Amino acid sequence: MHGAGFRVVIVGGGIGGLATALTLARSRNSAIDLTLIDRQDRHSWKPMLHNFAAGTASENTNTVPFADLARRHGFTFLQGAPNGIDRRQRRLSMPDGTKIPYDLLVIALGGRSDPYGIPGVAAHGTFLDTLPDALAIRRIFENIRHGSGHQTIGIVGGGPTGVQMAGEFRRVIASMTAATCPHIMLIESGQRLLPSFPSSVSESAETRLRQLGITIHTNTRIDAVTPDGFQLSNGKILHADLRLWAAGVRANAATSVFECALNPTTGRILIDPILRTSDPAIHALGDCATMTVHPQAATAQVARQQGQYLGRAIPLIAAGGQPPPFVYRHQGSVVVFGKDDGWSTFGGVVSQGLKPRLLHDALYQRHRIEILGLRQGLSAFLDAGSNSP
Ligand SMILES: Cc1cc2nc3c(=O)[nH]c(=O)nc-3n(C[C@H](O)[C@H](O)[C@H](O)COP(=O)(O)OP(=O)(O)OC[C@H]3O[C@@H](n4cnc5c(N)ncnc54)[C@H](O)[C@@H]3O)c2cc1C
């Protein structure tokens, strides 16, 4: 896939960007010249960040160098973060001055938690949005675990990210004595945890988290984050030594580099039904984008389906055709933590326990096989599994 063909450049090799690249690469269309750019040197599966942060999965066995993926699938990989664009000439600029020409650009930069303009979040909160964030949190968590005294970890956001994070941290400290065991609290502004799940799942997950000793504050609004805790809208203060912010989703700040029309509140790039931005030569997908009609949640499932759709649509666009609109097919949702706790909703059926855990592991295994092939994907998955405590 190298030469003077139709130049496709994908920026961001996470779930959506990599799904686009691999679908396109598999089409073996010799008229397409594909380049993937990512600021990291390796692909990581973002839904595992809380496992890396808690130390319940190793980043060594669960990340894959982009250079290996590029060799295996036949595309060019460049490490870096574009810092400019010439949309008329269709060229990206890199910080070292390199220009990267494109005929079609795909932006798949992902998202980050949303501070919602609350004072102190950026200064005193800690985010779990990238692999380096996860590794930094693990170091702090290790210090808390091995330090003296009874410390408190406060997690803001009762969606799947916050719930899974609380559950994984708890799994690691389960064997500590009550005198030294850190206290974990989960804070949610809405009426219940996991608002995107049926209320029976919220109730069951909340009961389980409380059984594990996690304090849950629902209907609790934070007015400010301070160096040692959270100031609530009812005037109370909740003390926390580590203040993790896992609420909301807004676009990665770098989306503004590409000069496309953005949602003014979330910064997400506005896209039409064929995932095209305000510039027809630029498409966007996943957490950094939002459809103007039928917007979807910021999930791995949406990013993956959009990536696969675009990977199939690009050869048609390159040939001057118009692809059919993207149609999202919601297959279900799953949330798991620890070794045995999990909930899933598929086809209206709610399951709890082992089935969601197996489903969750199978989804990750499918991803590994897609990117590494059957043999290597399976053995990497088994290695990664044997690595977790
Ligand atoms: C802890 C956690 C748990 C989650 N659990 C679930 C779950 O159970 N189920 C679910 O559906 N979703 C889950 N999510 C959400 C899910 O991970 C995202 O919706 C999904 O990863 C979005 O895919 P994406 O391709 O848009 O972005 P990402 O997967 O985030 O990929 C973005 C890529 O862009 C690269 N990049 C960023 N900035 C630049 C730049 N300036 N230049 C070049 N490259 C750049 C990054 O390195 C990354 O490779 C979870 C998220 C978190 C944080």
Coordinates of C-alpha atoms and ligand atoms in Angstrom, one line a residue:
M1 CA 0.0 0.0 0.0
H2 CA 2.8 2.4 -0.7
G3 CA 3.2 4.6 -3.8
A4 CA 1.5 7.5 -5.5
G5 CA -2.1 6.3 -4.9
F6 CA -5.0 8.0 -3.2
R7 CA -3.4 9.2 0.0
V8 CA -5.4 8.4 3.2
V9 CA -3.9 9.7 6.5
I10 CA -5.5 8.6 9.8
V11 CA -4.6 10.6 12.9
G12 CA -5.1 8.5 16.0
G13 CA -4.6 4.7 16.2
G14 CA -7.0 3.9 19.0
I15 CA -10.1 1.8 18.7
G16 CA -11.8 3.8 15.8
G17 CA -8.6 4.8 13.9
L18 CA -7.1 1.3 14.0
A19 CA -10.5 -0.2 12.9
T20 CA -10.4 2.1 9.9
A21 CA -6.8 1.3 9.1
L22 CA -7.2 -2.5 9.4
T23 CA -10.5 -2.6 7.4
L24 CA -8.9 -0.5 4.7
A25 CA -5.7 -2.5 4.7
R26 CA -7.7 -5.7 4.4
S27 CA -9.4 -4.4 1.2
R28 CA -5.9 -4.8 -0.4
N29 CA -6.8 -1.8 -2.6
S30 CA -3.5 -1.0 -4.4
A31 CA -4.8 2.4 -5.4
I32 CA -4.8 3.5 -1.7
D33 CA -1.7 4.7 0.1
L34 CA -2.3 4.5 3.9
T35 CA -0.5 6.3 6.7
L36 CA -1.4 6.1 10.4
I37 CA -0.1 8.8 12.8
D38 CA -0.2 8.4 16.6
R39 CA 1.5 10.4 19.3
Q40 CA 2.2 7.1 21.2
D41 CA 4.5 4.3 19.8
R42 CA 2.0 1.6 20.7
H43 CA -1.7 0.8 20.5
S44 CA -3.5 0.3 23.7
W45 CA -7.2 -0.7 24.3
K46 CA -8.5 2.2 26.2
P47 CA -11.3 0.3 28.1
M48 CA -8.4 -1.4 30.0
L49 CA -6.8 1.8 31.4
H50 CA -8.4 1.3 34.8
N51 CA -6.8 -2.2 34.9
F52 CA -3.4 -0.7 34.1
A53 CA -4.0 2.0 36.7
A54 CA -4.9 -0.5 39.4
G55 CA -2.1 -3.0 38.3
T56 CA -4.6 -5.8 37.5
A57 CA -3.3 -6.0 33.9
S58 CA 0.1 -5.3 32.5
E59 CA 0.7 -2.8 29.8
N60 CA 3.7 -4.9 28.6
T61 CA 1.5 -7.8 27.4
N62 CA -1.6 -5.7 26.5
T63 CA -0.2 -3.1 24.2
V64 CA 1.1 -3.6 20.6
P65 CA 3.8 -1.5 18.9
F66 CA 2.3 0.4 15.9
A67 CA 5.4 -0.4 13.9
D68 CA 4.5 -4.2 14.2
L69 CA 0.9 -3.5 13.2
A70 CA 2.1 -1.4 10.2
R71 CA 4.4 -4.2 9.0
R72 CA 1.8 -6.9 9.5
H73 CA -1.0 -5.0 7.7
G74 CA 1.0 -3.0 5.2
F75 CA 0.6 0.6 6.1
T76 CA 3.1 3.4 7.0
F77 CA 3.2 4.4 10.7
L78 CA 4.5 7.8 11.9
Q79 CA 4.8 8.7 15.6
G80 CA 3.9 12.3 16.4
A81 CA 1.1 14.8 16.9
P82 CA 0.3 17.1 13.9
N83 CA 0.4 20.7 15.0
G84 CA -1.0 22.4 11.8
I85 CA -3.0 21.9 8.7
D86 CA -3.1 23.6 5.2
R87 CA -6.6 22.5 4.2
R88 CA -6.3 24.2 0.7
Q89 CA -3.1 22.3 -0.1
R90 CA -4.3 19.2 1.9
R91 CA -1.2 18.9 4.0
L92 CA -0.6 18.3 7.7
S93 CA 2.4 19.8 9.5
M94 CA 4.4 18.0 12.1
P95 CA 6.3 19.7 14.9
D96 CA 9.6 19.0 13.2
G97 CA 8.4 20.9 10.0
T98 CA 7.6 17.7 8.0
K99 CA 4.5 18.1 5.7
I100 CA 2.3 15.2 5.2
P101 CA 0.0 15.4 2.1
Y102 CA -3.4 13.7 2.1
D103 CA -6.3 13.2 -0.3
L104 CA -8.5 12.1 2.6
L105 CA -7.8 12.7 6.3
V106 CA -9.4 10.8 9.1
I107 CA -9.4 12.3 12.6
A108 CA -9.7 9.7 15.4
L109 CA -8.0 11.4 18.3
G110 CA -10.4 10.1 21.0
G111 CA -11.7 12.1 24.0
R112 CA -11.0 12.9 27.6
S113 CA -13.0 13.4 30.8
D114 CA -14.9 16.7 31.0
P115 CA -14.0 19.1 33.9
Y116 CA -17.3 20.9 33.1
G117 CA -15.6 24.2 33.9
I118 CA -15.6 23.2 37.7
P119 CA -12.8 25.2 39.5
G120 CA -9.8 23.1 40.6
V121 CA -10.4 20.0 38.5
A122 CA -7.4 20.6 36.2
A123 CA -5.1 21.7 39.1
H124 CA -6.1 19.2 41.8
G125 CA -7.9 16.3 39.9
T126 CA -6.2 13.4 38.2
F127 CA -7.4 12.1 34.8
L128 CA -7.4 8.6 33.4
D129 CA -7.5 9.3 29.7
T130 CA -4.2 7.9 28.3
L131 CA -1.7 5.1 29.0
P132 CA 0.8 7.6 30.6
D133 CA -2.1 8.8 32.9
A134 CA -2.8 5.1 33.9
L135 CA 0.9 4.5 34.7
A136 CA 1.1 7.7 36.7
I137 CA -2.0 6.8 38.7
R138 CA -0.6 3.3 39.4
R139 CA 2.5 4.9 41.0
I140 CA 0.3 7.1 43.2
F141 CA -1.9 4.1 44.0
E142 CA 1.2 2.1 45.0
N143 CA 2.4 4.8 47.3
I144 CA -1.1 5.0 48.9
R145 CA -1.1 1.2 49.3
H146 CA 2.3 1.0 50.8
G147 CA 2.2 4.3 52.7
S148 CA 1.2 4.6 56.4
G149 CA -2.2 5.7 57.5
H150 CA -5.6 5.4 56.2
Q151 CA -5.9 7.3 52.9
T152 CA -8.9 8.1 50.8
I153 CA -9.3 7.7 47.0
G154 CA -12.2 9.8 45.6
I155 CA -13.5 8.9 42.2
V156 CA -15.9 11.4 40.4
G157 CA -18.2 9.9 37.8
G158 CA -20.6 7.0 38.3
G159 CA -20.6 5.8 34.7
P160 CA -18.8 2.6 33.6
T161 CA -15.3 4.2 33.9
G162 CA -15.8 5.3 37.5
V163 CA -17.5 2.1 38.6
Q164 CA -14.9 -0.2 37.0
M165 CA -12.1 1.9 38.4
A166 CA -13.5 1.8 41.9
G167 CA -14.1 -2.0 41.6
E168 CA -10.5 -2.7 40.3
F169 CA -8.8 -0.6 43.0
R170 CA -10.9 -2.4 45.6
R171 CA -9.8 -5.8 44.2
V172 CA -6.2 -4.9 44.7
I173 CA -6.5 -3.7 48.3
A174 CA -9.0 -6.5 49.3
S175 CA -6.4 -8.4 51.4
M176 CA -5.2 -5.3 53.4
T177 CA -6.0 -5.0 57.0
A178 CA -8.7 -2.5 58.0
A179 CA -6.1 -0.3 59.8
T180 CA -4.2 0.4 56.6
C181 CA -6.7 -0.2 53.8
P182 CA -7.4 2.9 51.8
H183 CA -10.9 4.1 51.7
I184 CA -12.6 4.4 48.3
M185 CA -15.5 6.7 47.5
L186 CA -17.5 7.1 44.3
I187 CA -19.3 10.4 43.7
E188 CA -22.0 10.8 41.1
S189 CA -24.1 13.9 40.4
G190 CA -27.1 11.9 39.0
Q191 CA -29.6 9.8 40.9
R192 CA -28.0 6.5 40.3
L193 CA -24.7 4.8 39.1
L194 CA -24.5 3.5 35.6
P195 CA -27.3 5.7 34.2
S196 CA -26.9 4.2 30.7
F197 CA -27.9 0.7 32.1
P198 CA -31.4 -0.4 33.3
S199 CA -32.1 0.7 36.9
S200 CA -31.9 -3.0 38.1
V201 CA -28.2 -3.0 37.1
S202 CA -27.5 0.3 38.8
E203 CA -29.1 -1.0 42.0
S204 CA -27.3 -4.4 41.9
A205 CA -23.9 -2.8 41.1
E206 CA -24.4 -0.2 43.9
T207 CA -25.2 -2.9 46.4
R208 CA -22.1 -4.9 45.4
L209 CA -19.8 -1.9 45.6
R210 CA -21.2 -1.0 49.1
Q211 CA -20.6 -4.7 50.2
L212 CA -17.0 -4.2 49.1
G213 CA -16.7 -1.3 51.4
I214 CA -16.9 1.5 48.8
T215 CA -18.8 4.6 49.9
I216 CA -21.2 5.9 47.3
H217 CA -22.5 9.4 47.1
T218 CA -25.2 9.8 44.4
N219 CA -27.1 13.1 43.9
T220 CA -23.9 14.8 44.9
R221 CA -22.7 17.9 43.0
I222 CA -19.1 19.1 43.2
D223 CA -18.6 22.9 43.2
A224 CA -14.8 22.8 43.4
V225 CA -11.9 20.4 43.7
T226 CA -9.3 21.5 46.3
P227 CA -5.8 20.3 47.1
D228 CA -7.3 17.8 49.6
G229 CA -10.8 17.0 48.6
F230 CA -14.1 18.0 47.0
Q231 CA -16.2 21.0 48.0
L232 CA -19.9 20.1 47.5
S233 CA -22.8 22.3 46.4
N234 CA -24.5 21.6 49.8
G235 CA -21.5 23.2 51.5
K236 CA -19.9 20.0 52.8
I237 CA -16.3 19.0 52.1
L238 CA -15.3 15.4 51.2
H239 CA -11.7 14.7 52.0
A240 CA -9.7 12.8 49.4
D241 CA -5.9 12.2 49.1
L242 CA -6.2 11.1 45.4
R243 CA -9.0 12.8 43.4
L244 CA -9.7 10.9 40.2
W245 CA -11.9 12.6 37.6
A246 CA -13.8 10.2 35.4
A247 CA -16.9 12.3 34.5
G248 CA -18.2 13.2 31.1
V249 CA -16.5 13.1 27.7
R250 CA -15.2 16.0 25.6
A251 CA -13.0 15.9 22.6
N252 CA -9.2 15.7 22.8
A253 CA -8.0 19.3 22.7
A254 CA -5.9 18.6 19.6
T255 CA -9.1 18.4 17.4
S256 CA -8.9 22.2 17.1
V257 CA -5.7 21.8 15.0
F258 CA -7.8 20.6 12.0
E259 CA -10.0 23.7 11.7
C260 CA -13.3 21.8 11.4
A261 CA -16.6 22.9 12.8
L262 CA -16.9 21.8 16.5
N263 CA -19.7 21.3 19.0
P264 CA -19.2 24.5 21.1
T265 CA -19.8 22.7 24.4
T266 CA -17.9 19.5 24.1
G267 CA -15.3 20.4 21.4
R268 CA -16.3 17.3 19.4
I269 CA -16.0 17.6 15.6
L270 CA -19.4 17.7 13.9
I271 CA -19.9 15.0 11.4
D272 CA -22.6 14.1 8.9
P273 CA -24.1 10.7 8.2
I274 CA -21.1 9.6 6.2
L275 CA -18.8 10.8 9.0
R276 CA -17.6 13.8 7.0
T277 CA -16.7 17.0 8.7
S278 CA -17.4 20.6 7.5
D279 CA -14.4 20.0 5.2
P280 CA -15.4 17.2 2.7
A281 CA -11.8 15.9 2.5
I282 CA -11.7 15.3 6.3
H283 CA -13.7 12.6 8.1
A284 CA -13.8 12.1 11.9
L285 CA -15.0 9.4 14.2
G286 CA -15.1 7.9 17.7
D287 CA -15.0 10.0 20.9
C288 CA -13.5 13.1 19.2
A289 CA -16.6 13.5 16.9
T290 CA -20.3 13.7 17.2
M291 CA -23.0 13.2 14.5
T292 CA -25.2 16.1 13.9
V293 CA -28.1 13.7 13.3
H294 CA -28.6 10.7 15.6
P295 CA -25.6 11.4 17.9
Q296 CA -24.2 8.3 19.6
A297 CA -22.6 7.7 23.0
A298 CA -18.8 7.9 23.3
T299 CA -18.1 4.1 23.5
A300 CA -15.7 1.6 22.1
Q301 CA -18.5 -0.1 20.2
V302 CA -19.5 3.1 18.4
A303 CA -15.8 3.9 17.6
R304 CA -15.2 0.4 16.3
Q305 CA -18.3 0.3 14.1
Q306 CA -17.6 3.8 12.7
G307 CA -14.0 2.8 11.9
Q308 CA -15.1 -0.4 10.1
Y309 CA -17.7 1.6 8.2
L310 CA -15.2 4.2 7.1
G311 CA -12.6 1.6 6.2
R312 CA -15.2 0.1 3.8
A313 CA -16.4 3.5 2.5
I314 CA -13.0 5.0 1.7
P315 CA -12.3 2.9 -1.5
L316 CA -15.7 4.0 -2.8
I317 CA -15.0 7.7 -1.9
A318 CA -11.6 7.4 -3.6
A319 CA -13.3 6.1 -6.7
G320 CA -15.6 9.2 -6.7
G321 CA -18.6 7.4 -5.3
Q322 CA -20.9 8.3 -2.4
P323 CA -21.2 5.7 0.4
P324 CA -24.5 4.8 2.1
P325 CA -25.0 6.5 5.6
F326 CA -23.4 5.0 8.7
V327 CA -25.9 3.0 10.7
Y328 CA -25.1 2.1 14.3
R329 CA -26.2 -1.3 15.6
H330 CA -26.2 -1.3 19.4
Q331 CA -25.2 -4.9 20.4
G332 CA -25.4 -4.4 24.1
S333 CA -23.3 -3.1 27.1
V334 CA -21.1 -4.7 29.7
V335 CA -19.5 -3.5 32.8
V336 CA -17.1 -5.7 34.9
F337 CA -14.7 -5.4 37.8
G338 CA -12.7 -7.7 40.0
K339 CA -12.6 -11.4 39.0
D340 CA -16.3 -12.2 39.3
D341 CA -18.5 -9.0 39.3
G342 CA -20.1 -8.0 36.0
W343 CA -23.4 -6.9 34.4
S344 CA -24.4 -6.9 30.8
T345 CA -27.5 -6.1 28.7
F346 CA -27.8 -7.8 25.3
G347 CA -31.0 -7.9 23.3
G348 CA -32.9 -6.6 26.3
V349 CA -31.6 -9.5 28.5
V350 CA -29.8 -8.4 31.7
S351 CA -27.1 -10.9 33.0
Q352 CA -25.0 -10.8 36.0
G353 CA -21.8 -12.6 37.2
L354 CA -19.7 -14.9 35.1
K355 CA -21.5 -14.4 31.7
P356 CA -20.7 -10.7 31.5
R357 CA -17.1 -11.4 32.5
L358 CA -16.8 -14.0 29.8
L359 CA -18.4 -11.7 27.3
H360 CA -16.1 -8.8 28.3
D361 CA -13.0 -11.1 27.9
A362 CA -14.3 -12.4 24.5
L363 CA -14.7 -8.8 23.2
Y364 CA -11.1 -8.0 24.1
Q365 CA -10.0 -11.3 22.6
R366 CA -11.8 -10.5 19.4
H367 CA -9.9 -7.2 19.3
R368 CA -6.6 -8.9 19.8
I369 CA -7.3 -11.4 17.0
E370 CA -8.4 -8.7 14.7
I371 CA -5.1 -6.8 15.1
L372 CA -2.7 -9.7 15.6
G373 CA -4.2 -12.5 13.7
L374 CA -5.7 -15.7 15.2
R375 CA -2.5 -17.5 16.5
Q376 CA -0.6 -14.5 17.9
G377 CA -3.9 -12.8 19.1
L378 CA -4.9 -15.9 21.1
S379 CA -1.5 -16.5 22.6
A380 CA -1.1 -12.8 23.5
F381 CA -4.5 -12.9 25.1
L382 CA -3.6 -16.0 27.1
D383 CA -0.3 -14.5 28.2
A384 CA -2.1 -11.3 29.2
G385 CA -4.7 -13.3 31.2
S386 CA -2.1 -15.3 33.1
N387 CA -0.4 -12.0 34.0
S388 CA -3.3 -10.6 36.0
P389 CA -3.6 -11.2 39.7
Ligands
LIG1 C1 -11.0 3.6 32.0 C2 -12.0 3.5 30.8 C3 -12.8 2.4 30.7 C4 -13.6 2.3 29.6 N1 -14.4 1.3 29.4 C5 -15.2 1.1 28.4 C6 -16.1 0.0 28.2 O1 -16.1 -0.9 29.1 N2 -16.9 -0.1 27.1 C7 -16.9 0.9 26.2 O2 -17.6 0.8 25.2 N3 -16.1 2.0 26.3 C8 -15.3 2.2 27.4 N4 -14.5 3.3 27.5 C9 -14.6 4.3 26.4 C10 -13.7 3.8 25.2 O3 -12.4 3.5 25.6 C11 -13.7 4.9 24.1 O4 -15.1 5.2 23.8 C12 -13.0 4.5 22.9 O5 -11.6 4.2 23.2 C13 -13.0 5.6 21.8 O6 -12.2 5.2 20.7 P1 -11.5 6.3 19.9 O7 -10.9 5.6 18.7 O8 -12.4 7.4 19.6 O9 -10.3 6.9 20.8 P2 -9.1 6.2 21.5 O10 -9.3 4.7 21.6 O11 -9.0 7.0 22.8 O12 -7.9 6.5 20.6 C14 -7.4 7.8 20.4 C15 -6.0 7.6 19.8 O13 -5.5 8.9 19.4 C16 -4.2 9.1 19.8 N5 -3.9 10.5 19.9 C17 -4.5 11.3 20.8 N6 -4.1 12.6 20.6 C18 -3.3 12.6 19.5 C19 -2.6 13.6 18.8 N7 -2.6 14.9 19.1 N8 -1.9 13.2 17.7 C20 -1.8 11.9 17.3 N9 -2.4 10.9 18.0 C21 -3.2 11.2 19.1 C22 -4.1 8.3 21.1 O14 -2.7 8.0 21.4 C23 -4.9 7.1 20.8 O15 -4.2 6.1 20.2 C24 -13.6 3.4 28.6 C25 -12.8 4.5 28.7 C26 -12.0 4.6 29.8 C27 -11.1 5.8 30.0

